[in-house]
Coordinates of C-alpha atoms in Angstrom, one line a residue:
Chain E
X1 CA -2.6 -33.4 -19.6
X2 CA 0.1 -31.2 -18.5
X3 CA -0.6 -28.9 -21.9
X4 CA -4.1 -28.4 -21.2
X5 CA -5.3 -25.4 -20.9
X6 CA -6.5 -24.7 -16.9
X7 CA -10.9 -24.4 -18.1
X8 CA -10.2 -27.3 -20.5
X9 CA -8.0 -29.3 -17.2
X10 CA -11.0 -28.2 -14.0
X11 CA -13.4 -29.9 -17.1
X12 CA -12.3 -33.5 -17.3
X13 CA -10.9 -33.3 -12.6
X14 CA -15.1 -31.9 -12.2
X15 CA -16.3 -35.1 -14.5
X16 CA -13.9 -37.4 -12.8
X17 CA -16.4 -37.4 -10.1
X18 CA -19.5 -39.5 -11.6
X19 CA -19.0 -43.0 -10.8
X20 CA -17.1 -45.1 -13.0
X21 CA -15.5 -42.1 -15.4
X22 CA -12.0 -42.4 -15.1
X23 CA -9.3 -40.1 -16.8
X24 CA -9.2 -41.0 -20.1
X25 CA -13.3 -41.3 -19.9
X26 CA -12.9 -37.7 -18.5
X27 CA -11.3 -36.6 -21.1
X28 CA -12.7 -37.8 -23.8
X29 CA -16.8 -36.1 -22.2
X30 CA -14.8 -33.0 -22.1
X31 CA -13.2 -33.0 -25.9
X32 CA -17.1 -34.2 -27.4
X33 CA -18.8 -31.6 -25.1
X34 CA -16.9 -29.3 -26.0
X35 CA -16.2 -29.6 -29.7
X36 CA -19.1 -31.4 -30.9
X37 CA -22.4 -30.1 -28.5
X38 CA -21.6 -27.1 -26.1
X39 CA -25.9 -26.6 -26.5
X40 CA -25.6 -29.8 -24.6
X41 CA -23.0 -29.0 -22.1
X42 CA -25.0 -25.8 -21.6
X43 CA -28.1 -27.8 -20.8
X44 CA -26.1 -30.1 -18.4
X45 CA -24.2 -26.6 -16.1
X46 CA -28.3 -25.7 -15.7
X47 CA -29.6 -29.0 -15.3
X48 CA -27.3 -29.4 -12.3
X49 CA -28.4 -25.7 -11.6
X50 CA -31.9 -26.5 -11.6
X51 CA -32.0 -29.4 -10.0
X52 CA -28.7 -28.6 -6.7
X53 CA -32.2 -26.0 -6.1
X54 CA -35.4 -27.6 -7.1
X55 CA -34.8 -31.4 -6.4
X56 CA -35.6 -32.2 -2.0
X57 CA -36.5 -35.4 -0.4
X58 CA -39.9 -36.0 -0.4
X59 CA -40.9 -35.7 3.5
X60 CA -43.5 -39.5 3.8
X61 CA -40.2 -41.9 1.5
X62 CA -38.0 -40.0 1.1
X63 CA -37.2 -40.1 -2.5
X64 CA -36.0 -37.3 -4.2
X65 CA -38.8 -34.4 -5.4
X66 CA -39.5 -31.3 -5.7
X67 CA -42.6 -29.9 -3.1
X68 CA -43.0 -31.4 -0.1
X69 CA -44.8 -35.0 -1.3
X70 CA -43.6 -37.2 -3.8
X71 CA -46.3 -38.6 -6.4
X72 CA -47.2 -41.9 -5.5
X73 CA -46.6 -40.2 -1.5
X74 CA -49.5 -38.3 -2.7
X75 CA -51.4 -40.0 -4.4
X76 CA -54.3 -41.3 -2.6
X77 CA -55.2 -45.2 -5.2
X78 CA -51.2 -47.1 -3.5
X79 CA -52.7 -49.3 -0.5
X80 CA -51.1 -47.6 3.3
X81 CA -51.2 -50.6 4.5
X82 CA -48.2 -52.3 2.4
X83 CA -44.3 -50.1 2.3
X84 CA -41.4 -51.2 1.2
X85 CA -38.5 -50.7 1.6
X86 CA -36.0 -49.2 -1.7
X87 CA -31.7 -48.8 -1.5
X88 CA -32.2 -45.8 -4.0
X89 CA -34.6 -44.0 -5.6
X90 CA -33.8 -45.6 -9.6
X91 CA -35.3 -48.9 -8.0
X92 CA -39.3 -46.8 -7.2
X93 CA -38.4 -46.6 -11.0
X94 CA -38.3 -50.0 -11.5
X95 CA -40.4 -51.5 -9.7
X96 CA -43.0 -48.8 -11.3
X97 CA -42.1 -49.8 -14.6
X98 CA -43.0 -53.4 -13.1
X99 CA -46.1 -52.6 -12.3
X100 CA -46.1 -55.2 -9.1
X101 CA -46.2 -53.0 -6.2
X102 CA -50.1 -50.5 -5.0
X103 CA -47.9 -49.5 -2.0
X104 CA -46.1 -46.7 -0.9
X105 CA -41.9 -46.8 -0.5
X106 CA -39.8 -45.8 1.7
X107 CA -36.4 -45.0 0.1
X108 CA -33.1 -45.5 2.6
X109 CA -31.0 -43.4 0.2
X110 CA -28.2 -45.1 1.2
X111 CA -26.7 -49.0 1.9
X112 CA -25.3 -50.6 5.4
X113 CA -21.1 -51.4 3.7
X114 CA -20.5 -54.9 5.7
X115 CA -16.8 -54.5 5.4
X116 CA -16.5 -51.4 6.4
X117 CA -18.5 -51.7 9.4
X118 CA -21.9 -51.8 9.5
X119 CA -22.5 -48.0 9.4
X120 CA -25.5 -47.6 9.9
X121 CA -25.6 -43.3 8.9
X122 CA -25.5 -44.2 5.0
X123 CA -29.2 -45.4 5.6
X124 CA -32.5 -43.3 6.4
X125 CA -33.4 -45.0 9.7
X126 CA -34.6 -42.0 12.1
X127 CA -36.6 -41.2 9.1
X128 CA -38.5 -44.9 8.4
X129 CA -38.4 -45.4 12.0
X130 CA -41.2 -41.2 12.4
X131 CA -42.3 -42.6 9.1
X132 CA -44.0 -45.7 10.9
X133 CA -45.6 -44.4 13.7
X134 CA -48.8 -43.6 13.5
X135 CA -49.0 -45.3 10.0
X136 CA -50.7 -47.7 8.6
X137 CA -48.3 -49.6 8.2
X138 CA -49.3 -53.6 8.0
X139 CA -46.3 -55.1 6.0
X140 CA -42.4 -54.4 4.8
X141 CA -41.2 -55.2 1.9
X142 CA -37.5 -54.5 2.4
X143 CA -36.4 -54.5 -2.0
X144 CA -32.6 -54.2 -0.7
X145 CA -30.4 -55.4 -3.8
X146 CA -28.9 -59.6 -3.9
X147 CA -25.3 -58.2 -3.1
X148 CA -23.2 -57.2 0.5
X149 CA -24.0 -54.7 0.5
X150 CA -28.1 -55.4 0.3
X151 CA -28.0 -58.5 2.2
X152 CA -26.1 -56.6 5.1
X153 CA -28.8 -53.0 5.3
X154 CA -31.8 -56.6 5.1
X155 CA -30.8 -58.0 7.8
X156 CA -29.7 -54.8 10.2
X157 CA -33.7 -53.8 8.8
X158 CA -35.3 -57.6 10.5
X159 CA -33.4 -56.5 13.4
X160 CA -35.2 -53.2 13.8
X161 CA -38.7 -54.6 12.8
X162 CA -38.3 -58.2 15.3
X163 CA -40.4 -56.7 18.3
X164 CA -42.3 -54.3 15.8
X165 CA -45.9 -55.5 14.7
X166 CA -45.4 -55.8 11.1
X167 CA -45.2 -58.8 8.6
X168 CA -41.6 -58.2 7.2
X169 CA -40.5 -60.0 3.9
X170 CA -37.6 -60.0 1.0
X171 CA -37.7 -59.8 -2.3
X172 CA -37.6 -64.1 -3.4
X173 CA -34.5 -64.7 -4.8
X174 CA -35.7 -64.4 -8.3
X175 CA -33.7 -62.1 -8.7
X176 CA -29.7 -63.1 -10.2
X177 CA -27.4 -63.3 -7.3
X178 CA -24.4 -60.5 -7.5
X179 CA -27.4 -58.7 -8.6
X180 CA -28.6 -55.1 -8.1
X181 CA -32.7 -54.8 -8.8
X182 CA -32.1 -51.5 -11.5
X183 CA -30.5 -54.0 -13.6
X184 CA -33.0 -56.2 -14.2
X185 CA -35.8 -56.1 -16.0
X186 CA -39.5 -55.5 -14.9
X187 CA -40.3 -59.7 -15.3
X188 CA -37.7 -60.8 -13.0
X189 CA -38.8 -58.3 -10.9
X190 CA -42.3 -58.6 -10.9
X191 CA -41.7 -62.4 -9.9
X192 CA -39.5 -61.4 -7.0
X193 CA -42.2 -59.5 -5.5
X194 CA -44.7 -62.0 -5.6
X195 CA -42.9 -64.1 -4.7
X196 CA -41.5 -62.4 -1.5
X197 CA -40.7 -64.8 0.9
X198 CA -42.7 -64.5 4.2
X199 CA -39.6 -63.9 7.6
X200 CA -42.9 -63.3 10.5
X201 CA -45.9 -62.9 10.2
Chain H
X1 CA -38.5 -42.3 -14.3
X2 CA -42.6 -41.5 -14.7
X3 CA -42.7 -40.4 -11.4
X4 CA -39.5 -38.4 -10.9
X5 CA -39.9 -34.3 -10.3
X6 CA -38.6 -32.9 -13.2
X7 CA -36.0 -31.0 -12.6
X8 CA -34.1 -34.6 -11.5
X9 CA -35.5 -36.2 -14.6
X10 CA -34.3 -32.9 -16.8
X11 CA -30.8 -34.1 -15.2
X12 CA -30.9 -37.5 -16.4
X13 CA -31.4 -36.6 -19.9
X14 CA -29.0 -33.5 -19.6
X15 CA -25.9 -36.6 -18.1
X16 CA -27.2 -38.5 -21.0
X17 CA -25.7 -36.0 -23.4
X18 CA -21.8 -37.4 -22.4
X19 CA -20.3 -39.9 -24.4
X20 CA -21.5 -43.7 -23.2
X21 CA -23.7 -42.5 -21.0
X22 CA -26.8 -44.9 -21.6
X23 CA -30.4 -44.1 -19.4
X24 CA -29.3 -46.4 -16.5
X25 CA -25.9 -44.5 -16.1
X26 CA -27.8 -41.1 -16.0
X27 CA -30.0 -42.1 -14.0
X28 CA -26.6 -43.2 -10.5
X29 CA -24.7 -40.0 -11.9
X30 CA -27.7 -38.5 -11.1
X31 CA -28.4 -39.6 -8.0
X32 CA -24.5 -40.2 -7.3
X33 CA -24.3 -36.2 -8.0
X34 CA -27.9 -34.9 -5.7
X35 CA -27.4 -37.9 -2.9
X36 CA -23.8 -37.4 -2.2
X37 CA -21.7 -35.0 -3.7
X38 CA -23.6 -32.4 -4.2
X39 CA -20.5 -29.6 -4.2
X40 CA -19.3 -31.7 -7.4
X41 CA -22.3 -31.5 -8.9
X42 CA -21.9 -27.5 -8.3
X43 CA -18.1 -27.5 -9.5
X44 CA -19.5 -29.6 -12.0
X45 CA -22.1 -26.5 -13.0
X46 CA -19.7 -24.1 -12.4
X47 CA -16.6 -25.6 -14.2
X48 CA -18.7 -26.2 -17.1
X49 CA -19.9 -22.4 -17.6
X50 CA -16.4 -21.6 -17.2
X51 CA -15.0 -24.1 -20.4
X52 CA -17.4 -22.8 -22.5
X53 CA -16.2 -18.9 -22.3
X54 CA -13.0 -19.4 -21.7
X55 CA -11.4 -22.2 -24.5
X56 CA -11.3 -21.6 -27.3
X57 CA -8.7 -23.8 -30.5
X58 CA -5.6 -22.7 -30.4
X59 CA -5.0 -20.0 -33.8
X60 CA -1.6 -21.9 -35.0
X61 CA -2.1 -26.1 -34.1
X62 CA -6.6 -25.7 -33.2
X63 CA -5.9 -27.0 -30.1
X64 CA -8.2 -25.8 -27.4
X65 CA -6.9 -22.9 -24.9
X66 CA -7.3 -19.9 -23.5
X67 CA -5.2 -17.6 -25.3
X68 CA -4.0 -17.0 -28.5
X69 CA -1.9 -19.6 -29.0
X70 CA -0.8 -22.4 -26.2
X71 CA 1.2 -23.4 -24.8
X72 CA 3.1 -25.9 -27.5
X73 CA 2.7 -23.7 -30.3
X74 CA 4.3 -20.6 -28.0
X75 CA 7.3 -22.3 -26.9
X76 CA 9.7 -21.2 -29.1
X77 CA 12.4 -24.2 -28.2
X78 CA 10.2 -27.2 -30.5
X79 CA 11.1 -27.8 -33.4
X80 CA 8.8 -25.7 -36.3
X81 CA 10.0 -28.8 -39.3
X82 CA 8.1 -31.5 -38.0
X83 CA 4.2 -31.1 -37.9
X84 CA 2.5 -33.6 -36.2
X85 CA -1.4 -33.3 -37.3
X86 CA -4.0 -35.7 -34.9
X87 CA -7.7 -36.2 -34.6
X88 CA -8.5 -34.9 -31.1
X89 CA -6.2 -32.4 -27.8
X90 CA -6.2 -36.2 -26.0
X91 CA -3.5 -37.1 -28.9
X92 CA -1.3 -34.9 -28.2
X93 CA -1.1 -35.0 -24.3
X94 CA -0.4 -38.8 -25.4
X95 CA 2.3 -37.8 -27.9
X96 CA 3.6 -35.4 -25.2
X97 CA 3.2 -38.3 -22.0
X98 CA 5.6 -40.2 -24.6
X99 CA 7.8 -37.7 -25.0
X100 CA 8.9 -38.8 -28.3
X101 CA 8.5 -35.7 -30.7
X102 CA 9.7 -32.8 -30.1
X103 CA 8.6 -30.9 -33.0
X104 CA 4.6 -29.4 -33.3
X105 CA 1.4 -30.1 -34.1
X106 CA -2.1 -29.6 -35.6
X107 CA -5.4 -31.3 -33.8
X108 CA -7.3 -32.1 -36.8
X109 CA -10.7 -32.3 -34.3
X110 CA -12.0 -34.2 -36.1
X111 CA -12.2 -37.5 -38.1
X112 CA -13.5 -38.4 -41.4
X113 CA -16.0 -41.4 -41.7
X114 CA -15.5 -43.9 -44.9
X115 CA -18.7 -45.0 -44.4
X116 CA -20.9 -42.0 -44.5
X117 CA -19.2 -40.2 -47.8
X118 CA -16.7 -38.8 -46.5
X119 CA -17.4 -36.0 -45.6
X120 CA -14.3 -34.2 -44.9
X121 CA -16.7 -30.7 -43.1
X122 CA -15.7 -32.2 -40.0
X123 CA -11.7 -31.7 -39.8
X124 CA -10.1 -28.4 -39.8
X125 CA -7.6 -28.7 -43.4
X126 CA -9.0 -24.8 -44.2
X127 CA -6.7 -24.1 -41.0
X128 CA -4.4 -26.8 -41.8
X129 CA -4.0 -25.4 -45.2
X130 CA -3.4 -21.5 -44.0
X131 CA -0.8 -22.8 -41.2
X132 CA 1.0 -24.9 -43.3
X133 CA 1.8 -21.1 -45.8
X134 CA 4.7 -19.9 -45.5
X135 CA 5.1 -22.2 -42.0
X136 CA 9.5 -24.1 -41.7
X137 CA 7.6 -27.4 -41.8
X138 CA 9.6 -30.1 -43.6
X139 CA 7.7 -33.3 -42.5
X140 CA 4.7 -34.0 -41.6
X141 CA 3.5 -37.0 -40.0
X142 CA 0.7 -38.7 -39.6
X143 CA -0.9 -39.7 -36.7
X144 CA -4.4 -40.5 -36.9
X145 CA -6.2 -43.2 -35.4
X146 CA -5.8 -46.8 -37.0
X147 CA -9.8 -46.8 -37.1
X148 CA -11.7 -46.9 -40.1
X149 CA -12.0 -43.4 -39.7
X150 CA -8.4 -42.5 -38.3
X151 CA -7.4 -44.6 -42.3
X152 CA -9.5 -42.5 -44.4
X153 CA -8.4 -39.0 -42.2
X154 CA -4.8 -40.3 -42.9
X155 CA -5.4 -41.3 -47.0
X156 CA -8.3 -37.7 -47.2
X157 CA -3.8 -35.5 -45.7
X158 CA -1.8 -38.3 -48.1
X159 CA -3.5 -36.9 -51.3
X160 CA -3.5 -33.5 -50.0
X161 CA 0.1 -33.6 -49.4
X162 CA 1.1 -35.8 -53.4
X163 CA 2.3 -32.7 -54.6
X164 CA 3.7 -30.0 -51.2
X165 CA 6.7 -30.0 -50.6
X166 CA 7.0 -31.5 -47.3
X167 CA 8.1 -35.3 -46.8
X168 CA 5.3 -36.9 -44.9
X169 CA 5.0 -40.2 -43.2
X170 CA 2.4 -42.5 -40.7
X171 CA 3.2 -43.6 -37.8
X172 CA 4.4 -47.5 -37.0
X173 CA 2.3 -49.6 -37.0
X174 CA 3.8 -51.1 -33.5
X175 CA -0.3 -49.6 -32.7
X176 CA -2.1 -52.6 -32.1
X177 CA -4.8 -52.5 -35.0
X178 CA -8.3 -51.8 -34.0
X179 CA -6.6 -48.9 -31.2
X180 CA -7.5 -45.7 -30.9
X181 CA -4.4 -43.7 -29.4
X182 CA -5.6 -42.4 -26.6
X183 CA -5.9 -45.7 -25.4
X184 CA -2.2 -47.1 -26.0
X185 CA 1.1 -47.5 -23.7
X186 CA 3.7 -43.9 -23.7
X187 CA 6.5 -46.9 -25.2
X188 CA 4.1 -48.2 -27.5
X189 CA 3.9 -44.6 -29.1
X190 CA 7.0 -44.0 -28.6
X191 CA 8.4 -46.7 -30.9
X192 CA 5.2 -46.5 -33.8
X193 CA 6.9 -42.2 -33.3
X194 CA 10.5 -43.4 -34.2
X195 CA 8.9 -45.8 -36.7
X196 CA 6.7 -44.1 -39.0
X197 CA 6.9 -45.5 -42.6
X198 CA 7.5 -42.7 -44.8
X199 CA 4.9 -42.1 -47.6
X200 CA 6.7 -39.7 -49.5
X201 CA 10.4 -38.1 -49.7

């Protein structure tokens, strides 16, 4: 992009930080925004600023929210005895759309990578332990992805709960192997919750 | 995304304006930015603002630039007798990388859509006509895409030049059928320039 103006190149480079966006896509996005959708570009810029300022983590479940508690944690009609542990906020949305879990959630905001040495710093384990202290939780449903990372994360969680007084289950393998939660349809998601395998009673 | 906070949803909606970004990708991008790359999100927001403010069109060739003239139009070593007409700035970059054209460019910043009634308002025809007034241009190379839109645009241009005193050519069909310029490798691009078909001498 040697002959491009600096501001344009800077925008292309900034767009490349988005997941799955390479140099060609970034170039096309920058062109699309500046030539055909300047209002959209303005809104995107402002939405980023607004989100950076407003979005924090729910004190209880660690998902993104604007106040102290997210809508689900603040909802007293949810069953506090069942806690479902997921990778990221999109997984909560998927579960809610499937309408198969009336308990609460905990969002790890990351996964363990078994290839890179099972580094636990990417998942909010400390916050999870604190969440369970003096809680009403009786059953924990591990709803991590059925990928290498999700399996490793589930293993770490199962080890963590081994000597603690909770029922622990993991989603049934109704979800296709290698699949990631956010791309699974609601029906399959629901079946995987109903048929969850007990790991420990 | 019913249970997501407003600022998060707003960001997801803003990301959906990007080409080829659907609801799932937008959700993943928003999560990635807010959880793992807040500096990147900040930079993207600022780069958008900067580009919206700084990037305008080159007075001569209509590409994106920050001053009055782009680097190529301002370069007196380029041959002003050959003018290559392309769809968008990325095509100029591709040609420059292929190093096969030492003339100047004109960027239409759009294509004619034959399905939607050959509307000419999306391409900068008026600016192109003004560009050619009293110019040194002798040969025009039509370098639009080899898609339905690119062919329709080439047809409109060929009609425009029919009674004007220019040599007019189009890129050789060395470029794969259905392909778009920005995804073609430099060697193929160069060959298509060298073997351009004369439409009119």
